[in-house]
Short mmCIF file of C-alpha atoms and ligand atoms in Angstrom, two decimals:
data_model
loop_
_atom_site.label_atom_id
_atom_site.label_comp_id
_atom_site.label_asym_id
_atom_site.label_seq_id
_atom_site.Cartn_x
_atom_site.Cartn_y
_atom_site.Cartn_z
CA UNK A 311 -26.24 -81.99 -60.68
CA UNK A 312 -23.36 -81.31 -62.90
CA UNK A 313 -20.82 -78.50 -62.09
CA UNK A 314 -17.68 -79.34 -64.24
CA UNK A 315 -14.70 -76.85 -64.06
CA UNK A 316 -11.97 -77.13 -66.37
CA UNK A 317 -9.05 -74.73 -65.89
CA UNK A 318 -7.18 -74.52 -69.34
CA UNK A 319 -9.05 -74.70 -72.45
CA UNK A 320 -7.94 -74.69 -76.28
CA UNK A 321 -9.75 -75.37 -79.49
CA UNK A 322 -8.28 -76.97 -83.05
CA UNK A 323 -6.81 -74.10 -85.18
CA UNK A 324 -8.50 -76.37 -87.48
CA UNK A 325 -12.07 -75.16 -85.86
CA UNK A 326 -11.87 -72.26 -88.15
CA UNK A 327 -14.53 -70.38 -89.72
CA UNK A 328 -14.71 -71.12 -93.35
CA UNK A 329 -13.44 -67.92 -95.43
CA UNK A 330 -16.69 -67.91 -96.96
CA UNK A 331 -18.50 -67.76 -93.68
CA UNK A 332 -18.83 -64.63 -91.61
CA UNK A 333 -16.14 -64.51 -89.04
CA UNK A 334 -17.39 -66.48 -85.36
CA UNK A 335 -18.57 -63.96 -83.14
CA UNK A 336 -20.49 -63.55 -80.05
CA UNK A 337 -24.08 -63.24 -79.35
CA UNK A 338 -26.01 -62.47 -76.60
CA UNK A 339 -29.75 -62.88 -75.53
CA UNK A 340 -30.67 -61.39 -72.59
CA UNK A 341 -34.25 -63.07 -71.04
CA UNK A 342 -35.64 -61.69 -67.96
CA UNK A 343 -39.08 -62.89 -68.39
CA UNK A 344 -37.08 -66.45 -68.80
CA UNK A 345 -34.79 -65.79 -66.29
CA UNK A 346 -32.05 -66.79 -68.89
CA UNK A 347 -29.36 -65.32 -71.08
CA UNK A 348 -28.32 -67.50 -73.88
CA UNK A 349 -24.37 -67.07 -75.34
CA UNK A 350 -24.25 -68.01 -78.82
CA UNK A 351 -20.84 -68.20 -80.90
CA UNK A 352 -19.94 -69.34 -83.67
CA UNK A 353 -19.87 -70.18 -87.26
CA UNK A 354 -17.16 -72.68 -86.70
CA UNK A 355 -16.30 -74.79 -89.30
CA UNK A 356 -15.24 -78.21 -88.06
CA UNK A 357 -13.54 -80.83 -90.66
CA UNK A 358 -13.50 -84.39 -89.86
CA UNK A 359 -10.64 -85.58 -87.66
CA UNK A 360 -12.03 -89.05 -88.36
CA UNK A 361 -10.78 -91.72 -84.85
CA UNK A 362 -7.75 -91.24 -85.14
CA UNK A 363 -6.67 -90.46 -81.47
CA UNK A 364 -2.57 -90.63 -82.22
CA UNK A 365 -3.41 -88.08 -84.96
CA UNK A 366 -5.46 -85.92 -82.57
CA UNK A 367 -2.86 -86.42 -80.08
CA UNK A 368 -0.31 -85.18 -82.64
CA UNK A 369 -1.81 -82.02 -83.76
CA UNK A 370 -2.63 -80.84 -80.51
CA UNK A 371 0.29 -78.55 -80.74
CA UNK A 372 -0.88 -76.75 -83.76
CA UNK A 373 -4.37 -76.27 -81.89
CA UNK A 374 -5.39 -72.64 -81.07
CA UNK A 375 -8.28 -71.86 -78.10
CA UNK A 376 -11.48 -70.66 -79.70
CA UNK A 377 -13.41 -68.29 -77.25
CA UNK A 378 -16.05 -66.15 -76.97
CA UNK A 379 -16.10 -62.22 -76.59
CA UNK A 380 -16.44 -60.58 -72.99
CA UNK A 381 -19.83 -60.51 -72.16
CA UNK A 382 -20.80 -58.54 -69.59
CA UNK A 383 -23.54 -59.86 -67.29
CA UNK A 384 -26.77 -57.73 -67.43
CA UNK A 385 -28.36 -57.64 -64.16
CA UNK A 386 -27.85 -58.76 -60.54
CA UNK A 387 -28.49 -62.56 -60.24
CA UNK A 388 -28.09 -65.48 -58.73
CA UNK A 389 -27.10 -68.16 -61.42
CA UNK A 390 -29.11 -71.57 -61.59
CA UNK A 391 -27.78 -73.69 -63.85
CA UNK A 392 -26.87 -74.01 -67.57
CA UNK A 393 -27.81 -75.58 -70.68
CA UNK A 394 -24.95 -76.58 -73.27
CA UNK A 395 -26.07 -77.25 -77.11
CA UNK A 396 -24.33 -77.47 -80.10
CA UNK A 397 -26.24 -76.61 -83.14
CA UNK A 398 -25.84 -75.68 -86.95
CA UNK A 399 -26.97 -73.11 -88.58
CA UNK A 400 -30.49 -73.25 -88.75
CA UNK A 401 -30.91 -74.04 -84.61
CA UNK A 402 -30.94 -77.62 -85.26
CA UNK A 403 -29.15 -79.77 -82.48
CA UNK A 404 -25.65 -81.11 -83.55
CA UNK A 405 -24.02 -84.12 -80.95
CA UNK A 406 -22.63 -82.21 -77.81
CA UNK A 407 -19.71 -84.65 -78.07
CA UNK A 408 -18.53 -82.19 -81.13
CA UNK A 409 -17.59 -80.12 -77.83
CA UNK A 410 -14.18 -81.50 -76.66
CA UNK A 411 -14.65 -79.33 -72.92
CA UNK A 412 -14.99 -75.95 -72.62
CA UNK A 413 -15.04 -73.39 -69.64
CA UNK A 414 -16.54 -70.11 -68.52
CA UNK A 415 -14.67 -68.00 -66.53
CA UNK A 416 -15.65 -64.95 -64.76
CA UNK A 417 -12.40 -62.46 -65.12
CA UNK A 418 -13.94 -59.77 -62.44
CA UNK A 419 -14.10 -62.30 -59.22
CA UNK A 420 -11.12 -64.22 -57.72
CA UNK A 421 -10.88 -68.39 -57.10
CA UNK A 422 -11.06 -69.12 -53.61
CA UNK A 423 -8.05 -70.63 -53.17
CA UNK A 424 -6.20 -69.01 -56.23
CA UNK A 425 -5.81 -65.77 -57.05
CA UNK A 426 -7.08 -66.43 -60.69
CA UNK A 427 -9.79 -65.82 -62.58
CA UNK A 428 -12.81 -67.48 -61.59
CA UNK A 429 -14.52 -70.97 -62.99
CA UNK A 430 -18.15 -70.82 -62.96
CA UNK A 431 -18.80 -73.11 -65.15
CA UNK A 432 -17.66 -75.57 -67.56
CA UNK A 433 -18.25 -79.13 -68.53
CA UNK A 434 -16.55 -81.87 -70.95
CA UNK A 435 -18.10 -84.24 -74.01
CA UNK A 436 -19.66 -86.51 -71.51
CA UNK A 437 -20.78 -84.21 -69.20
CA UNK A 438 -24.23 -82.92 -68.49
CA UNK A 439 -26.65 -79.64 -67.51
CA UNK A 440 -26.14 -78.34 -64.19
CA UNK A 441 -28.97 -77.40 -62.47
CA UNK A 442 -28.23 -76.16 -58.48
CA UNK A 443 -31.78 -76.58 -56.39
CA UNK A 444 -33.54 -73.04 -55.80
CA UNK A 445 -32.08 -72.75 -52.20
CA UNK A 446 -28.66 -72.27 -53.08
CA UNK A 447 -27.16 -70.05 -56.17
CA UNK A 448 -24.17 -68.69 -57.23
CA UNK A 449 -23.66 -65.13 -56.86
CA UNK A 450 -23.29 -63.25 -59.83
CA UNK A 451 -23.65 -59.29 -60.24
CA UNK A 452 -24.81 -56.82 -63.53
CA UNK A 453 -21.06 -55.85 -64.36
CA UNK A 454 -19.47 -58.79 -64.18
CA UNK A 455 -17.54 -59.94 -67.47
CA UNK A 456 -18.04 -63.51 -68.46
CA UNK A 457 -15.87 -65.13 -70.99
CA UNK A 458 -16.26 -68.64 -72.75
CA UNK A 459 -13.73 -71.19 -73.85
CA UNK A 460 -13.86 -74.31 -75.36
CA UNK A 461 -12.35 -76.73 -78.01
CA UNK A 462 -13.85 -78.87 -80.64
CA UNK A 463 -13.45 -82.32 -81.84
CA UNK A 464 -15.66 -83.56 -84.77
CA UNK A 465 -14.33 -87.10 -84.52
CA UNK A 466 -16.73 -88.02 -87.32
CA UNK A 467 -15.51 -88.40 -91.05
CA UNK A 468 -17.91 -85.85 -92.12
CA UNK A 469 -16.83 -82.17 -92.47
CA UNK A 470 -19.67 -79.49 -90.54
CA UNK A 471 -19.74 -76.03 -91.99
CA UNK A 472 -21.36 -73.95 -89.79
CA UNK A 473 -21.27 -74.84 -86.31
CA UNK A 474 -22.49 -72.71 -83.09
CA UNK A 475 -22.19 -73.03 -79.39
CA UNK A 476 -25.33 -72.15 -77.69
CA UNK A 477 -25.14 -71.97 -73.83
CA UNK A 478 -28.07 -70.61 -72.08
CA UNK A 479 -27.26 -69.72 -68.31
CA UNK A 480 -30.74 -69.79 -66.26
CA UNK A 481 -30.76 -67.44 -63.10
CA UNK A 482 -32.87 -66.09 -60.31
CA UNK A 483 -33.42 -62.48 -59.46
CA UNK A 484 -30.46 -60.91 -56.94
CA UNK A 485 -33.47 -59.63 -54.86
CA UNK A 486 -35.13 -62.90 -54.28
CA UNK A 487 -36.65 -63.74 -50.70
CA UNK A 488 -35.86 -66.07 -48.92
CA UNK A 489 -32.84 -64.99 -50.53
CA UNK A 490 -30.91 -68.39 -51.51
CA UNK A 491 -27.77 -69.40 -50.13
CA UNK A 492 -24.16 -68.26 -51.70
CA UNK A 493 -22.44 -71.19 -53.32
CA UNK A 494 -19.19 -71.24 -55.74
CA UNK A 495 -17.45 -73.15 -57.40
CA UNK A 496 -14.07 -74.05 -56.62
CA UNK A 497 -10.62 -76.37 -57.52
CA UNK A 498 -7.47 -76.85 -56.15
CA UNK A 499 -4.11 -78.48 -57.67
CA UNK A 500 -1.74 -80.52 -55.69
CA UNK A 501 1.02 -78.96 -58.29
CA UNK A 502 -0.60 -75.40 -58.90
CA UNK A 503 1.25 -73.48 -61.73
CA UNK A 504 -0.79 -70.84 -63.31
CA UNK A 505 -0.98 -70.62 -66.71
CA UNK A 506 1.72 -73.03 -67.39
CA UNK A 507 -0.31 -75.54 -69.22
CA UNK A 508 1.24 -79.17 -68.21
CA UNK A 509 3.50 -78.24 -65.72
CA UNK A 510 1.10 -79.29 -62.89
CA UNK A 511 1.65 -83.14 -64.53
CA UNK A 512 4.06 -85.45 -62.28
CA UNK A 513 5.48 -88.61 -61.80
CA UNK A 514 4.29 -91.87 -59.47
CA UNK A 515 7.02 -94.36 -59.42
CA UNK A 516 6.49 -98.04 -59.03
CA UNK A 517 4.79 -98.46 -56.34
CA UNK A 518 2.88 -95.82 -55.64
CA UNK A 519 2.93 -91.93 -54.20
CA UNK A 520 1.49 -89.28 -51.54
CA UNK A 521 2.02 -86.05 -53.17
CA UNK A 522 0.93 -83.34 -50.80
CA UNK A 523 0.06 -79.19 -51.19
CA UNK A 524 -0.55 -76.99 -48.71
CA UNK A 525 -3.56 -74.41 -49.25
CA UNK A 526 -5.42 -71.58 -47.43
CA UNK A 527 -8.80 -70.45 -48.12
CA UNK A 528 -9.08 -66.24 -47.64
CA UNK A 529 -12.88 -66.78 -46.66
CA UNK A 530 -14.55 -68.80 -43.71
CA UNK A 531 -16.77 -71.30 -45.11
CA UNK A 532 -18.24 -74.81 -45.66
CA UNK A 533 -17.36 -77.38 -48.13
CA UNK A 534 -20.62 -78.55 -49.18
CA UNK A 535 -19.43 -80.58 -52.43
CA UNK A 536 -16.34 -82.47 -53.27
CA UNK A 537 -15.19 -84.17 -56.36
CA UNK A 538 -11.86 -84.04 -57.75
CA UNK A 539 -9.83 -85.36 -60.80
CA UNK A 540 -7.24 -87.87 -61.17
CA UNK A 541 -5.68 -90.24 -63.38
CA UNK A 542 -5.30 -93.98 -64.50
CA UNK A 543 -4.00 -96.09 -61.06
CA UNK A 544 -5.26 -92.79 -59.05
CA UNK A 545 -6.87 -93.85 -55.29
CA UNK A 546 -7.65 -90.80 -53.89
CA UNK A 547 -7.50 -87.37 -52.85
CA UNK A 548 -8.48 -85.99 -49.10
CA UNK A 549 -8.48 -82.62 -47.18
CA UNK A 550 -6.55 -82.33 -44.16
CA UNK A 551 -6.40 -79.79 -41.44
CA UNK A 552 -2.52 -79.27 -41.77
CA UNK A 553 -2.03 -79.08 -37.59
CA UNK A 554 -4.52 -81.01 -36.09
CA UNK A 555 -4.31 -83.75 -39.65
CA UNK A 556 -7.81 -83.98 -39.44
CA UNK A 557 -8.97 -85.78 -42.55
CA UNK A 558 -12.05 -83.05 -43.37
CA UNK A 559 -12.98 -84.64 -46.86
CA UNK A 560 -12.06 -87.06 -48.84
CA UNK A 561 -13.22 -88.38 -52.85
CA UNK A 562 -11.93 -91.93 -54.07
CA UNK A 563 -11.62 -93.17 -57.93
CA UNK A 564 -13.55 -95.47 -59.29
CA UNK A 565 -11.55 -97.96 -61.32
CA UNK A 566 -11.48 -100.82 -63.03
CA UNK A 567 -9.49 -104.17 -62.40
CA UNK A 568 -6.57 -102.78 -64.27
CA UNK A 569 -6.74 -99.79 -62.61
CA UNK A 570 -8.20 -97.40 -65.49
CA UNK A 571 -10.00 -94.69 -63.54
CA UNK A 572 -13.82 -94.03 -64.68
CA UNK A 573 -14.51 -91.55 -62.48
CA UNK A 574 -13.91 -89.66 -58.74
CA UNK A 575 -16.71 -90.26 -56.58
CA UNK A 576 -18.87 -86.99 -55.75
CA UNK A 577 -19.24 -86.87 -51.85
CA UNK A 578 -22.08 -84.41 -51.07
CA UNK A 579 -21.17 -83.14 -47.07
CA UNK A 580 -23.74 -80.39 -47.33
CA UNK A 581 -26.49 -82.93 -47.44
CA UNK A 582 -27.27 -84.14 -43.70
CA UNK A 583 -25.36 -81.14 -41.82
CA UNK A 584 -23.30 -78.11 -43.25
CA UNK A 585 -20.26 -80.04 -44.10
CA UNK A 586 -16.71 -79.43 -42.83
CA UNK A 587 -16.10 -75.95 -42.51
CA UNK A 588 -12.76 -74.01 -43.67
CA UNK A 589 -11.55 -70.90 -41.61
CA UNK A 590 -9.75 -68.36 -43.71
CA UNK A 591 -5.97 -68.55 -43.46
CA UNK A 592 -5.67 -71.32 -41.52
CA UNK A 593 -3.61 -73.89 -43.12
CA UNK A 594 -5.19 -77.40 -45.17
CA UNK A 595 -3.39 -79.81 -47.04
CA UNK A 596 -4.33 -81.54 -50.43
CA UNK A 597 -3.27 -85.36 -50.32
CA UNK A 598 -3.29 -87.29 -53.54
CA UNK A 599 -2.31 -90.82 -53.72
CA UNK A 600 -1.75 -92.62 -56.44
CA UNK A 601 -1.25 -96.74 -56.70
CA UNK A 602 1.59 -97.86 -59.01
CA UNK A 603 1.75 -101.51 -59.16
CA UNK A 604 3.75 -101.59 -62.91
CA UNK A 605 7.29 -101.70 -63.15
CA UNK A 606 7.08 -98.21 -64.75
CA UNK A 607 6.97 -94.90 -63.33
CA UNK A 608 3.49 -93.64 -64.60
CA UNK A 609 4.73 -90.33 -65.98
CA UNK A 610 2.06 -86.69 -66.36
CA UNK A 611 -0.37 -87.35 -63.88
CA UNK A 612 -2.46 -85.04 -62.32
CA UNK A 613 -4.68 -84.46 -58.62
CA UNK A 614 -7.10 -81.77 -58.56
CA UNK A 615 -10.18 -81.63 -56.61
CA UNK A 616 -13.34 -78.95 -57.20
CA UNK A 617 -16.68 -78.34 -55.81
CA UNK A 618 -18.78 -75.87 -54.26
CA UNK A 619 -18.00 -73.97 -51.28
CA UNK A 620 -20.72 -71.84 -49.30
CA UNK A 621 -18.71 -68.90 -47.61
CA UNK A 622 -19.71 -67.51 -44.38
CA UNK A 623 -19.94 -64.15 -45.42
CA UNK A 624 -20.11 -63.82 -49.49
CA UNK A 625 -19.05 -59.62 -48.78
CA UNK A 626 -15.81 -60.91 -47.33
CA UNK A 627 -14.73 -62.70 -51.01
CA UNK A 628 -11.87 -60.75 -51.71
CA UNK A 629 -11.67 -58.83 -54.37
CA UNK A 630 -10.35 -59.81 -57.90
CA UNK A 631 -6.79 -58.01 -58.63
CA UNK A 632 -5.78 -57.67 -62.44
CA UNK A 633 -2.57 -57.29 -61.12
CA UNK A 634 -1.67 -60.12 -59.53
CA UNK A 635 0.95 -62.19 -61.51
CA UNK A 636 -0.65 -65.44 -61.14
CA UNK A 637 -4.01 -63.86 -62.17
CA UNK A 638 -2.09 -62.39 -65.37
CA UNK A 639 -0.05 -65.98 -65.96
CA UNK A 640 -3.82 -67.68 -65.51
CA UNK A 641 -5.41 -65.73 -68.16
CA UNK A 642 -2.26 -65.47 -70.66
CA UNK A 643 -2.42 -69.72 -70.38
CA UNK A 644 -6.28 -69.54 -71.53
CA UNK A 645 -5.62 -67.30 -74.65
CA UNK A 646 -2.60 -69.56 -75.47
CA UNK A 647 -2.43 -72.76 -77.78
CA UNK A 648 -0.43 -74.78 -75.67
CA UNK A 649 -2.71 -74.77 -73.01
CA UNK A 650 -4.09 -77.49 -75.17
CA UNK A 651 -1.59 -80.01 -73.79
CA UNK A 652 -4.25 -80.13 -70.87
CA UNK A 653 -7.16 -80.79 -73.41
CA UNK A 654 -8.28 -83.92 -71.15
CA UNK A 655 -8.08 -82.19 -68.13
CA UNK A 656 -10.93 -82.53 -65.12
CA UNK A 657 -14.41 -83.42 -65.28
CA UNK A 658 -14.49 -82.18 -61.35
CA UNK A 659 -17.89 -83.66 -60.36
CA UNK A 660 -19.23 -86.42 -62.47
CU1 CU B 1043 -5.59 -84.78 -65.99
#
């Protein structure tokens, strides 16, 4: 299982729609004898941007966000798991690494820690389809106003012309019995600063670091997966009960010898009991440590960790409120190029 959030999203301003091609827009196919509803948008035209990584690196400030229209979920649901293609345009599949990351968030329902807009899904090039098994499912009501973003990155040196995003979202009726349990994605930042794209980046001097955040949770509930993001010479990040310092969770990186990180491991803690369990409003810390043995302070890095959370009581979520500062600051980062700065943010659980 795959569930990949990635808060800030951008796409090349270069990802375009050729002026001879209709203008990208937003499709939607709604399935209920397939239990699915498949997002398609696009053309995009995508020139080659060839390996040059500097170059790439460069240009990122030019880069706009490409993102799909609001689409407003049909029916009462619980969702399953997704499918990600790329394709041209005749349906034919096109690499999925053309896909730099992208994100859907769900602007009607708040983050559990955050007062944001919520993640339900989202993935990077390397990442894969989520599929959640058919006891658990993530809530998601007729109503509710989904909106994709991504970025592209044809790092081939051939130009595409007409390139579409297809994501199909699979889903099991909001009536089913035994109704499933309620599971949702969720992240937290040791340096939360919503919609400032880069600003939650610090510095480890030689030596190392403990950089810690304090967080609440406004619903009771059980973390039943944990992964979390960090970068190169990153060790780990754990949950702590803030009085008691009660380590509740905690996800390591997997590195190599020179201390490149490949990956944060994925601890399941739903799997043999219910996992720890988080009481609303009491306070928990976020502890991210990072190793530094260079004679250089290792400057931007980053400590986020994601996963699912089952809440006691799904009613007492509280509600989204459009106008909440940080919710407003969240979204205004998504529409905004320089969110691109984070393009190689999180892949939360590899
Ligand atoms: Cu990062």
């Amino acid at each position: 299982m795959y569930i990949l959030l990635l808060p800030l999203l951008a796409a090349p301003l270069a990802a375009r729609p050729f002026d001879s091609l209709p203008p990208a827009r937003t499709r939607v196919a709604y399935e209920p004898a397939g239990r699915a509803v498949t997002i398609t948008v696009g053309p995009f035209r995508l020139p080659a941007m060839g390996h040059d990584h500097d170059m790439m690196m460069m240009m990122m400030d030019e880069w706009a966000e490409d993102r799909s229209d609001l689409v407003t979920w049909p029916a009462d649901t619980w969702l399953q798991g997704f499918q990600l293609r790329v394709v041209d345009g005749a349906g034919r599949e096109l690499s999925r690494r053309l896909l730099h990351h992208w994100a859907v968030i769900d602007v009607d329902r708040r983050e559990l820690v955050y007062p944001v807009a919520h993640r339900v899904m989202g993935g990077g090039a390397e990442s894969g389809d989520v599929r959640l098994p058919p006891t658990v499912g993530v809530p998601l009501p007729a109503g509710h106003r989904l909106q994709a973003f991504f970025m592209w990155h044809n790092d081939s040196d051939q130009d595409l012309e007409a390139v579409y995003l297809r994501l199909t979202i699979t889903w099991l009726p909001g009536n089913l019995q035994p109704r499933p349990a309620p599971v949702l994605p969720f992240w937290a930042d040791v340096d939360f600063h919503p919609g400032e794209g880069g600003a939650n980046r610090y510095d480890v001097p030689p030596g190392g670091s403990t950089r810690v955040a304090e967080f609440t949770v406004p619903v009771s509930g059980h973390l039943l997966v944990l992964s979390g993001h960090l970068h190169d010479y990153g060790a780990s990040i754990r949950v702590e009960d803030a009085q008691t310092g009660e380590i509740l969770a905690r996800v390591t990186a997997r590195r190599d010898a020179d201390g490149t990180v490949r990956g944060v491991s994925r601890e399941l803690l739903g799997l043999w009991g219910p996992g720890p369990h988080l009481e609303a409003n009491r306070r928990y810390l976020i502890v991210v440590v990072y190793d530094n043995p260079t004679r250089t302070p290792l400057t931007g890095v980053m400590g986020v960790i994601g996963g699912l959370f089952q809440p006691d009581d799904v009613r007492a979520w509280p509600a989204v409120d459009p106008t909440n500062p940080d919710y407003q600051r969240d979204l205004a980062g998504f529409l905004r190029a320089s969110t691109v700065a984070m393009a190689n943010r999180t892949r939360m659980l590899p």
